[in-house]
Coordinates of C-alpha atoms in Angstrom, one line a residue:
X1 CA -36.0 -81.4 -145.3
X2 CA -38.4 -83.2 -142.8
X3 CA -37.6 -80.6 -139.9
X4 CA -36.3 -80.9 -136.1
X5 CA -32.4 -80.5 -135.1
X6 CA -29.3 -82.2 -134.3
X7 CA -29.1 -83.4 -131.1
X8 CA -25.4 -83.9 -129.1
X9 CA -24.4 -86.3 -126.4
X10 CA -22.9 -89.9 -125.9
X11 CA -23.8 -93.0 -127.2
X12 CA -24.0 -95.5 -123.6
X13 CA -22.2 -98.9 -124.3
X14 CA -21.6 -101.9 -122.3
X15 CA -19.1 -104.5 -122.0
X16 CA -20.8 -106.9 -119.3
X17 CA -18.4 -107.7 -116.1
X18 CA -15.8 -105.3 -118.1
X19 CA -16.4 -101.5 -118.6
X20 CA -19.4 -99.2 -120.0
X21 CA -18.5 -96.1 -122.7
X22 CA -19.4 -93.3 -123.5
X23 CA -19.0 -92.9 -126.8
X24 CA -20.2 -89.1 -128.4
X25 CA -22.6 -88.8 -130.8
X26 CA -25.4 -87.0 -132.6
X27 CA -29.0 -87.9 -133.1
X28 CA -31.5 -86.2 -134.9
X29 CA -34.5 -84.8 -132.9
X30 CA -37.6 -85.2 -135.1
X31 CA -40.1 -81.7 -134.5
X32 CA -42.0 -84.3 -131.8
X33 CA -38.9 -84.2 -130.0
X34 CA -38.2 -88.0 -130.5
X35 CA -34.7 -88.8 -131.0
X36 CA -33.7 -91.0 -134.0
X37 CA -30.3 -92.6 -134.7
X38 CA -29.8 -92.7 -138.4
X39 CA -26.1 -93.9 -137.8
X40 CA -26.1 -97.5 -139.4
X41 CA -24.0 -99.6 -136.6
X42 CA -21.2 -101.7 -137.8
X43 CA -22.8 -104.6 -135.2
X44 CA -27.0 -103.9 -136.8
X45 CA -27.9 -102.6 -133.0
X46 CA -31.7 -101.8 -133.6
X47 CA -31.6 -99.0 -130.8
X48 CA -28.9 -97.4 -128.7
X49 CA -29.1 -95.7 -125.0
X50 CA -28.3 -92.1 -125.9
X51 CA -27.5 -89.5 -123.2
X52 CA -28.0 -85.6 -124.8
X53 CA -25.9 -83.3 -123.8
X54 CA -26.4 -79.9 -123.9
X55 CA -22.6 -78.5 -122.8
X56 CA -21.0 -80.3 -126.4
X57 CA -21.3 -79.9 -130.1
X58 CA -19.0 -81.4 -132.6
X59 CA -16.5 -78.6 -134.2
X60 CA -14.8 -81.1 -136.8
X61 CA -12.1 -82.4 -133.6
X62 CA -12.4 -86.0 -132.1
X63 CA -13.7 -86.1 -128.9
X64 CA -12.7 -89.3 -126.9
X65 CA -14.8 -91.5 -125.2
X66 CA -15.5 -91.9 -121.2
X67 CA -14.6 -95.1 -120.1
X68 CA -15.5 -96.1 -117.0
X69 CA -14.6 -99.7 -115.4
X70 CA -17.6 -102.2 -114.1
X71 CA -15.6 -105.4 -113.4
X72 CA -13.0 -106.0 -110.8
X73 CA -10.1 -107.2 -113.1
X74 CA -7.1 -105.3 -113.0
X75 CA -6.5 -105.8 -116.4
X76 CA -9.6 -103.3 -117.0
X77 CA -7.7 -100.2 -116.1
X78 CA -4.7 -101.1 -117.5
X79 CA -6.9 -101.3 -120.9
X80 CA -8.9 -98.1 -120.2
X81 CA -4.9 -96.1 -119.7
X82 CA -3.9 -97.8 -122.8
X83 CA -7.0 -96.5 -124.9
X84 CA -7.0 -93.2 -123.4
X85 CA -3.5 -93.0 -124.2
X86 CA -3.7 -94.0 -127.9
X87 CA -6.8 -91.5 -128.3
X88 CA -4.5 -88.4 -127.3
X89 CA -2.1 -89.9 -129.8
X90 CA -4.8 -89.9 -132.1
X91 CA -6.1 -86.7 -131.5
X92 CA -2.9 -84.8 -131.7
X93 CA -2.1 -86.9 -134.7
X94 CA -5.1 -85.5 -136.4
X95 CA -5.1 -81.8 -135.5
X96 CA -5.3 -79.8 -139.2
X97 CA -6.3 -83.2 -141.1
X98 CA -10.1 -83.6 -142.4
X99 CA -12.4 -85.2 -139.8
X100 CA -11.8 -89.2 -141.2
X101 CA -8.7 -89.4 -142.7
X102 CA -6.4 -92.1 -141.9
X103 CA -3.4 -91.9 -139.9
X104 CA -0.3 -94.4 -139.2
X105 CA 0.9 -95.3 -135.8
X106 CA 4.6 -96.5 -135.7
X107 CA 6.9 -97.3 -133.1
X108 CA 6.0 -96.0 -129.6
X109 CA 2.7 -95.5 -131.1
X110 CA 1.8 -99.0 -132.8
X111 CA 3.2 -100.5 -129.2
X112 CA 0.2 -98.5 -127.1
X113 CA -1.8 -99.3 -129.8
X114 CA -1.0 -103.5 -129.6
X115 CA -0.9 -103.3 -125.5
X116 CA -4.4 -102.4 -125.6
X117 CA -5.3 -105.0 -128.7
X118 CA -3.5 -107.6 -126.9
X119 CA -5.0 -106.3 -123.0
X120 CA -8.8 -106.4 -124.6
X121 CA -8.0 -109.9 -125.8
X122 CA -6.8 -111.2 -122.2
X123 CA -10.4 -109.0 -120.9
X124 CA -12.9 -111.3 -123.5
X125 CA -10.8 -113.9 -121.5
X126 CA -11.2 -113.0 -118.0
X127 CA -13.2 -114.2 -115.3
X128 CA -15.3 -111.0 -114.8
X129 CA -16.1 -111.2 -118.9
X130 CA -17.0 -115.1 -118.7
X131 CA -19.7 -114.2 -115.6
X132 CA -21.2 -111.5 -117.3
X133 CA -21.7 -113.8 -120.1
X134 CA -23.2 -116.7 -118.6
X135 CA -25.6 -114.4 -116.9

């Protein structure tokens, strides 16, 4: 209705002293070229850091987030494996079910699924988290 095009790439997060994420994403590119993010975000960010990229479009299939670690804590990788592990559960999970439909994790599953609920608990703990903060 108002012109311009999608516009693919990652959303840039942070967790100070912890990690940063890429997390993918579409914004819309107004016909002046500006980006906009019309996503409402479940936190009320007023802007995002946005990185296009032109090699990816969304064809209805997760695609998982690059996590990469900033902080020195060894707990941080263990949490990175434990999410990137739970996303290819996800994922193959949700091959043939519609883009946001629930799932259930049981057994095996719900235990990767609490190791990395219970490692990011022990991370908004740690040391490297606590510096971050008070910086």
């Amino acid at each position: 209705e108002h012109g311009g095009s999608i516009r693919h790439g990652w959303t840039i997060w942070e967790w100070p002293g912890i990690e940063a994420e890429g997390e993918f994403h579409a914004v819309w590119q107004k016909p002046d070229a500006c980006f906009l993010d019309v996503t409402k975000k479940k936190d009320g960010e007023p802007r995002i850091l946005f990185a296009p990229d032109l090699s990816r479009v969304f064809a209805g299939r997760r695609i998982d987030n690059i996590r990469m670690a900033i902080g020195r804590d060894p707990l941080i990788k263990g949490w990175i494996r434990a999410n990137e592990e739970l996303q290819r559960i996800i994922s193959h999970k949700m091959k043939g079910v519609p883009f946001g439909q629930g799932l259930v994790l049981e057994g095996a599953e719900y235990d990767i699924y609490e190791r990395a609920q219970l490692l990011g608990v022990a991370l908004k703990q740690s040391r490297d988290a606590r510096r971050a903060a008070s910086q």
